[in-house]
Short mmCIF file of C-alpha atoms and ligand atoms in Angstrom, two decimals:
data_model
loop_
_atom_site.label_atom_id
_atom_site.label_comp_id
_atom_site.label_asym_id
_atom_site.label_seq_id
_atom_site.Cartn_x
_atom_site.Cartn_y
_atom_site.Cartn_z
CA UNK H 1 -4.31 -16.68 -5.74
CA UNK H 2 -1.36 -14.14 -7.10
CA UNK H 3 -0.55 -11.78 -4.42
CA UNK H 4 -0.16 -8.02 -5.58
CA UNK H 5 1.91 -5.21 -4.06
CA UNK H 6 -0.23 -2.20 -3.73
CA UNK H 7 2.23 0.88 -4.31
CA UNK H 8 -0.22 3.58 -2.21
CA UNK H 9 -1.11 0.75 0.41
CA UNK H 10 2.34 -0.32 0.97
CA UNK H 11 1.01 -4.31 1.58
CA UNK H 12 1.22 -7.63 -0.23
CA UNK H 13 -2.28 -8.70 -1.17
CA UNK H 14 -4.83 -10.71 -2.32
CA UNK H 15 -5.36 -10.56 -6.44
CA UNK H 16 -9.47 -10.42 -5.57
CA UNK H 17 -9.13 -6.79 -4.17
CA UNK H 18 -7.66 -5.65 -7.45
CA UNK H 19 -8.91 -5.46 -11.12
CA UNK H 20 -6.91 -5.49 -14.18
CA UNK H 21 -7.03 -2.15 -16.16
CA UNK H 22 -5.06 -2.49 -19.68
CA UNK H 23 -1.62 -1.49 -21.03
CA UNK H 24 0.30 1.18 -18.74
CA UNK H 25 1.89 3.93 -19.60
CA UNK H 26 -0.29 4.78 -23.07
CA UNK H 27 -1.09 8.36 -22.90
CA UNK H 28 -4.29 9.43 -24.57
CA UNK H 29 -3.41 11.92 -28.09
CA UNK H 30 -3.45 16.09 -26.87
CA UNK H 31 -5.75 16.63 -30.04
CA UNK H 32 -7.65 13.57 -31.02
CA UNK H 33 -9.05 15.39 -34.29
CA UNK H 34 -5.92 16.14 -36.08
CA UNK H 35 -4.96 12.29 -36.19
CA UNK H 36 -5.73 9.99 -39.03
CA UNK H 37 -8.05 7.13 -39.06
CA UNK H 38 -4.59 4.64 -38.44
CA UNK H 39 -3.33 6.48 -35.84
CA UNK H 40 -6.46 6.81 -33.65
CA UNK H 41 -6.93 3.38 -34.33
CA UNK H 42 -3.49 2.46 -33.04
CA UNK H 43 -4.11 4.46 -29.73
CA UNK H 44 -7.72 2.83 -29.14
CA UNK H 45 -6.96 -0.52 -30.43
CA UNK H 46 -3.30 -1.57 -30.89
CA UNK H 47 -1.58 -3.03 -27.90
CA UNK H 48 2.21 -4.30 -27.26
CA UNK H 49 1.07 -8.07 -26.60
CA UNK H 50 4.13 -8.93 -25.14
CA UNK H 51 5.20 -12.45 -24.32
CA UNK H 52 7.24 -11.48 -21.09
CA UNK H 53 7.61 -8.77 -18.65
CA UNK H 54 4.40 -6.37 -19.62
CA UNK H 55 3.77 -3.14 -18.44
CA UNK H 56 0.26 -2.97 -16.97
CA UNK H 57 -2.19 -0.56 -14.90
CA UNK H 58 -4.16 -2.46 -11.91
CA UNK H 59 -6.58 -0.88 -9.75
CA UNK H 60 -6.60 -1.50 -5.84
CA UNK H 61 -10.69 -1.49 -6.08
CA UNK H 62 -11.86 -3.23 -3.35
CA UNK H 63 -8.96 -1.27 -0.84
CA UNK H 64 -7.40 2.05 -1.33
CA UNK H 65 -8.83 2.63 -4.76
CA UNK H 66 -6.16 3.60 -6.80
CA UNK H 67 -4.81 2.89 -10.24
CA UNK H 68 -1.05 2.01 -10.12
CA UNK H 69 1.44 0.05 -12.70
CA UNK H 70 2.80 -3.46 -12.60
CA UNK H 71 5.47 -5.00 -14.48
CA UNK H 72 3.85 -8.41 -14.73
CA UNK H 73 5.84 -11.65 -16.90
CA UNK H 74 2.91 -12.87 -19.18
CA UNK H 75 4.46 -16.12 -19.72
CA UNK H 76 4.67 -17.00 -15.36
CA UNK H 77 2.10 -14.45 -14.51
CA UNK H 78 4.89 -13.28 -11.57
CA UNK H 79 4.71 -9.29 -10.89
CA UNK H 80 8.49 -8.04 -11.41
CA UNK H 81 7.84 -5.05 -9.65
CA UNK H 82 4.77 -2.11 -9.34
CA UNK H 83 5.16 1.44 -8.88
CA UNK H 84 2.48 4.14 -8.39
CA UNK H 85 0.57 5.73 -11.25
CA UNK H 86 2.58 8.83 -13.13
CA UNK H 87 5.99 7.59 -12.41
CA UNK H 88 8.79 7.15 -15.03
CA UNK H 89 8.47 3.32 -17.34
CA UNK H 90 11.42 1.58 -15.04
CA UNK H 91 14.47 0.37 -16.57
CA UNK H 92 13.85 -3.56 -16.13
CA UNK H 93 18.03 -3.85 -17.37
CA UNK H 94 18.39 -2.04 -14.21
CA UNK H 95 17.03 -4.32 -11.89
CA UNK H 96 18.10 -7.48 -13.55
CA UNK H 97 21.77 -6.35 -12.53
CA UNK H 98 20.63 -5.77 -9.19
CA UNK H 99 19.42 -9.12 -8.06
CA UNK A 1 -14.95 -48.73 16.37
CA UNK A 2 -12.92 -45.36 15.75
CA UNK A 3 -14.98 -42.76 16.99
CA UNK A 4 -14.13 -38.87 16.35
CA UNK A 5 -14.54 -35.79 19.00
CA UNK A 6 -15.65 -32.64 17.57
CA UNK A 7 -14.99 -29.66 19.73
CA UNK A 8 -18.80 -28.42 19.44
CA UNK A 9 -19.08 -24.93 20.72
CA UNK A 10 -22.66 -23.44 20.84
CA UNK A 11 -21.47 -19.86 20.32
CA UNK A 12 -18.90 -19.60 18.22
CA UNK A 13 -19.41 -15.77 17.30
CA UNK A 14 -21.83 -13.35 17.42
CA UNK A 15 -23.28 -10.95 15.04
CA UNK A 16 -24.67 -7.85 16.05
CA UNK A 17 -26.37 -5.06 13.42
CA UNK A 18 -25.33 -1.81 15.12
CA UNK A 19 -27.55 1.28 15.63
CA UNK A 20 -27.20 4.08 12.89
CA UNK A 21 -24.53 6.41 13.18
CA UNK A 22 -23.40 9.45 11.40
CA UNK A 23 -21.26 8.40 8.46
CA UNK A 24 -18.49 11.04 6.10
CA UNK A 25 -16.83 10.28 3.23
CA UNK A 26 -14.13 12.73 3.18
CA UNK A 27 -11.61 13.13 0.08
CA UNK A 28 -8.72 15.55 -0.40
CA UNK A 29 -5.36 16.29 -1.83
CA UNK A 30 -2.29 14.69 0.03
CA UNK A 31 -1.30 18.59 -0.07
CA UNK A 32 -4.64 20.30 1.83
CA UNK A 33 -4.48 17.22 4.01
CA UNK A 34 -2.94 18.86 6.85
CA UNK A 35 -4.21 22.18 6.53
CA UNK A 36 -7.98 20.85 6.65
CA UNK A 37 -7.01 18.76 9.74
CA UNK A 38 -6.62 21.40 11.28
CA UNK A 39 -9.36 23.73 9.89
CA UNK A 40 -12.13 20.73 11.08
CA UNK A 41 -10.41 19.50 14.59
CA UNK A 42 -9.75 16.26 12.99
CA UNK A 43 -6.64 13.94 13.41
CA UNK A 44 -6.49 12.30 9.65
CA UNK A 45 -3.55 9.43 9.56
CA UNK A 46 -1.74 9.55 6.30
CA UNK A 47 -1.24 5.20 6.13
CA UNK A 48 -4.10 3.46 4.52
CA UNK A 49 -5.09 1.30 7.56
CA UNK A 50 -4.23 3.47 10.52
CA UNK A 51 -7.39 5.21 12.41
CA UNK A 52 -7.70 8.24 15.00
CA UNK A 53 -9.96 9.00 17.70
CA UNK A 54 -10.61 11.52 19.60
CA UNK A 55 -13.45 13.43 21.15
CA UNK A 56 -15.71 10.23 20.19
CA UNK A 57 -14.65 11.09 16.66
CA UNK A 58 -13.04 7.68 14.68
CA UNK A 59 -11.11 8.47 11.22
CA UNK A 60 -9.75 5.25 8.99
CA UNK A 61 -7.37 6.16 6.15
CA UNK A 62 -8.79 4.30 3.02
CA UNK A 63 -6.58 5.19 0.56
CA UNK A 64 -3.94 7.84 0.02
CA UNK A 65 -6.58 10.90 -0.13
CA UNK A 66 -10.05 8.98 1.14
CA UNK A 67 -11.13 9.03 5.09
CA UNK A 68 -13.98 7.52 6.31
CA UNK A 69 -15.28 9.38 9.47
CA UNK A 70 -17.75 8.11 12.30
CA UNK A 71 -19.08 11.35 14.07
CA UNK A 72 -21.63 10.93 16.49
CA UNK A 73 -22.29 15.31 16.43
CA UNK A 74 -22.63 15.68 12.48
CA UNK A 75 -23.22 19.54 12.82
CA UNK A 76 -19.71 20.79 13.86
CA UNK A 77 -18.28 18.99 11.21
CA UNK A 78 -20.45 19.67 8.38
CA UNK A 79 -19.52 23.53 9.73
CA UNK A 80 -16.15 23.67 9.75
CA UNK A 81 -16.33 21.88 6.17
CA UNK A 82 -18.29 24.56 4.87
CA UNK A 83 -15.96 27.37 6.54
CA UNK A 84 -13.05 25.64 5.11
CA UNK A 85 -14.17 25.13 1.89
CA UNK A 86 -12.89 28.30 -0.29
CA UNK A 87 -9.79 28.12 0.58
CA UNK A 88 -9.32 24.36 0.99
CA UNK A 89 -10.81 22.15 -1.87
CA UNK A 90 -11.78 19.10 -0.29
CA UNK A 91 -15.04 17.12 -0.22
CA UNK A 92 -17.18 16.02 2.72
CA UNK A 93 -20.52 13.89 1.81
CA UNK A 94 -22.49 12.12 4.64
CA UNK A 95 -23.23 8.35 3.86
CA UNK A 96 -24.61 7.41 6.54
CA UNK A 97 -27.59 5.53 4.75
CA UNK A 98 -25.17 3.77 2.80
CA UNK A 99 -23.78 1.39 4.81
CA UNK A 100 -25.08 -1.02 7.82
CA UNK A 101 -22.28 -2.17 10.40
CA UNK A 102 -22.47 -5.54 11.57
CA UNK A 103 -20.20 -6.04 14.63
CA UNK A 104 -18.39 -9.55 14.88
CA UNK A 105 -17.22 -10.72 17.81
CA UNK A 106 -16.34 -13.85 20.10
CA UNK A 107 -14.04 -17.03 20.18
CA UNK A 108 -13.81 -17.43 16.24
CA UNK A 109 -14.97 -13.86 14.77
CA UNK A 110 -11.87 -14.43 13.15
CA UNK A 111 -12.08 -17.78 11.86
CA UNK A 112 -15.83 -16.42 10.75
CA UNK A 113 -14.49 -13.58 8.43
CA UNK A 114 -11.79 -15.58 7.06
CA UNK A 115 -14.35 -17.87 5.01
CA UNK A 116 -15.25 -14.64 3.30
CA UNK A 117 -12.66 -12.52 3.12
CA UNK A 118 -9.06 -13.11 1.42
CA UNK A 119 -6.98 -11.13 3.48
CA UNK A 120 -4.70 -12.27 6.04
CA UNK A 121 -6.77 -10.90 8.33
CA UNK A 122 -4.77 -12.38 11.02
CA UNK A 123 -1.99 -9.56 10.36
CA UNK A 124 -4.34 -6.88 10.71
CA UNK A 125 -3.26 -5.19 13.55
CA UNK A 126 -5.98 -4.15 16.32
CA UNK A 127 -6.47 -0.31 16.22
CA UNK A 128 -6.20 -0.54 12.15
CA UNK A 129 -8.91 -0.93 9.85
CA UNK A 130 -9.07 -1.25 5.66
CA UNK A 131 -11.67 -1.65 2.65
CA UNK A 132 -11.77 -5.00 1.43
CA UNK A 133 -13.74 -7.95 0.03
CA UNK A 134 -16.38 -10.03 2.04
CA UNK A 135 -17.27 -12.86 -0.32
CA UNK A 136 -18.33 -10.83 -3.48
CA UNK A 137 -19.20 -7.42 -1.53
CA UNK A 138 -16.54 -4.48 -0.75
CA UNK A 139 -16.62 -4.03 2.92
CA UNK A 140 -14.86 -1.88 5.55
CA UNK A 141 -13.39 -3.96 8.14
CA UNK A 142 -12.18 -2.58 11.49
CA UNK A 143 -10.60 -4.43 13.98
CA UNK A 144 -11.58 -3.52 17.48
CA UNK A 145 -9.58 -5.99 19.37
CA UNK A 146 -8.17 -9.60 18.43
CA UNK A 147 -11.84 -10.88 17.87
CA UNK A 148 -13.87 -8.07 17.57
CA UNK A 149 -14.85 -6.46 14.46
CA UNK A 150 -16.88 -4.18 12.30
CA UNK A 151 -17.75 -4.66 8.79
CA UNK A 152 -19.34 -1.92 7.43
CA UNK A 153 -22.03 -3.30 4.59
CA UNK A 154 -23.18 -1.36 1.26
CA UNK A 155 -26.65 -2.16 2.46
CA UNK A 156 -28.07 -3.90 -0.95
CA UNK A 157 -25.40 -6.49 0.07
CA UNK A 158 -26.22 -7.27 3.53
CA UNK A 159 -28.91 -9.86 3.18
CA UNK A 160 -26.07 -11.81 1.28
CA UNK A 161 -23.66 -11.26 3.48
CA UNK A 162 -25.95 -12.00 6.50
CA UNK A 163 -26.89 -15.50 5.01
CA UNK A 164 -23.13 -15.87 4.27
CA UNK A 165 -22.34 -15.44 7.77
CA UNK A 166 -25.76 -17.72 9.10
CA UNK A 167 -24.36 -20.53 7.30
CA UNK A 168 -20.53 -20.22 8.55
CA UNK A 169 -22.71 -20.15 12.08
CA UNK A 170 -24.00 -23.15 11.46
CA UNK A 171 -20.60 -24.72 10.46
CA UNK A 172 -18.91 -23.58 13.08
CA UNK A 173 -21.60 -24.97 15.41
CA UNK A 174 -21.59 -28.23 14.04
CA UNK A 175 -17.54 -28.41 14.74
CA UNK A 176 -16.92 -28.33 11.45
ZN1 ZN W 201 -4.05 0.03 -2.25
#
């Protein structure tokens, strides 16, 4: 079972207390009528796939209850890092040069 | 012949239902946390784990703006909530009906939750307490002493988790 850093709990912990919640950091449009049929498409629909580190929302929902972000490699399903909900995209160049 | 000794032990832990109790859900902004501690009396730890008593009042931080509070006098509470509540937003709800406390305790209460719950439970300190899984049911777990427990139940998921727990008996009975 993948163990998961909960940013608002502060503990390593089991996978089964959290549930997967889609792409991070995609911020829904200010005025959803003024878009065209492509772009609202693109915000519902159109996702980065990335093959690699992905930026991703979790939910601690059987613990604290909150949504967070993970930075989670696709290809060895290892979290680089998670932070709490509303904070900056990190800089992943940033941490590579620290370890 | 190679024979094989089981440790057989006739009790290995002991479930109890406990009696109702008065049960709050209380939620509110990391910013009104400390001024509504004080309007309702109430010590409310800012970890997700740690727990307060006092005056026969018990508080567990769930989550970053979630309490769960045992109260055995509902009325003062409910009171200084409502006295409170203009010029702190927060929100108090009783749930007492929602949830039935089993209490788990004796020589492998430990061993017992650990078939059902993925935690190191193990690390839990005593005094602390946290929401988390029992089988396929969320649960709030609070650890009295080193094998003594509470597991607070969503009720519709008690006879599961009660049959759960009969069988791990029987297990555990059987030295298994
Ligand atoms: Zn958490």
């Amino acid at each position: 079972m993948l163990l998961i850093h909960c940013p608002y709990c502060d503990a390593t912990l089991p996978e089964a207390e959290f549930a997967y919640a889609g792409e991070a950091h995609i911020s829904r449009p200010a005025d959803p009528s003024a878009l065209s049929d492509e772009e609202w498409r693109d915000y519902l629909f159109i996702r980065t796939n990335a093959r690699g580190p992905h930026f991703e929302r979790w939910r601690h929902i059987h613990g604290c209850g909150r949504f967070f972000n993970a930075v989670r490699d696709t290809v060895s399903d290892r979290f680089l890092m998670t932070y709490k909900a509303g904070e900056a995209r990190p800089d992943l160049t940033v941490k590579e040069a620290a370890e | 012949m190679t024979t094989q000794r089981h440790d057989f032990d006739p009790t290995p832990f002991l479930v109890e239902e406990l009696p109702w109790a008065p049960r709050f859900s209380l939620r509110v902004r990391p910013e009104n946390r400390a001024a509504l501690a004080g309007a309702l009396g109430l010590e409310l730890p800012t970890a997700v784990g740690q727990r307060s008593t006092a005056g026969g009042v018990e508080v567990l931080c769930l989550g970053p703006d979630e309490w769960t509070i045992l109260a055995p006098d509902a009325a003062p509470l409910a009171a200084g909530s409502g006295a409170a509540y203009a010029q702190i937003p927060h929100s108090l709800v009783e749930i007492s009906d929602r949830e039935i406390t089993l209490r788990l305790s004796g020589a492998q209460a430990l061993t017992a939750l650990t078939t059902g719950c993925p935690r190191d439970i193990d690390a839990m300190p005593v005094g602390q307490g946290a929401r988390t899984l029992f089988d396929s049911a969320t649960v709030i777990l609070w650890r009295d002493d080193r094998q003594d427990f509470r597991m607070d139940v969503w009720r519709s998921f008690l006879p599961h988790v009660r049959a759960l727990l009969d069988q791990v008996m029987v297990e555990l009975k059987s030295g298994l």
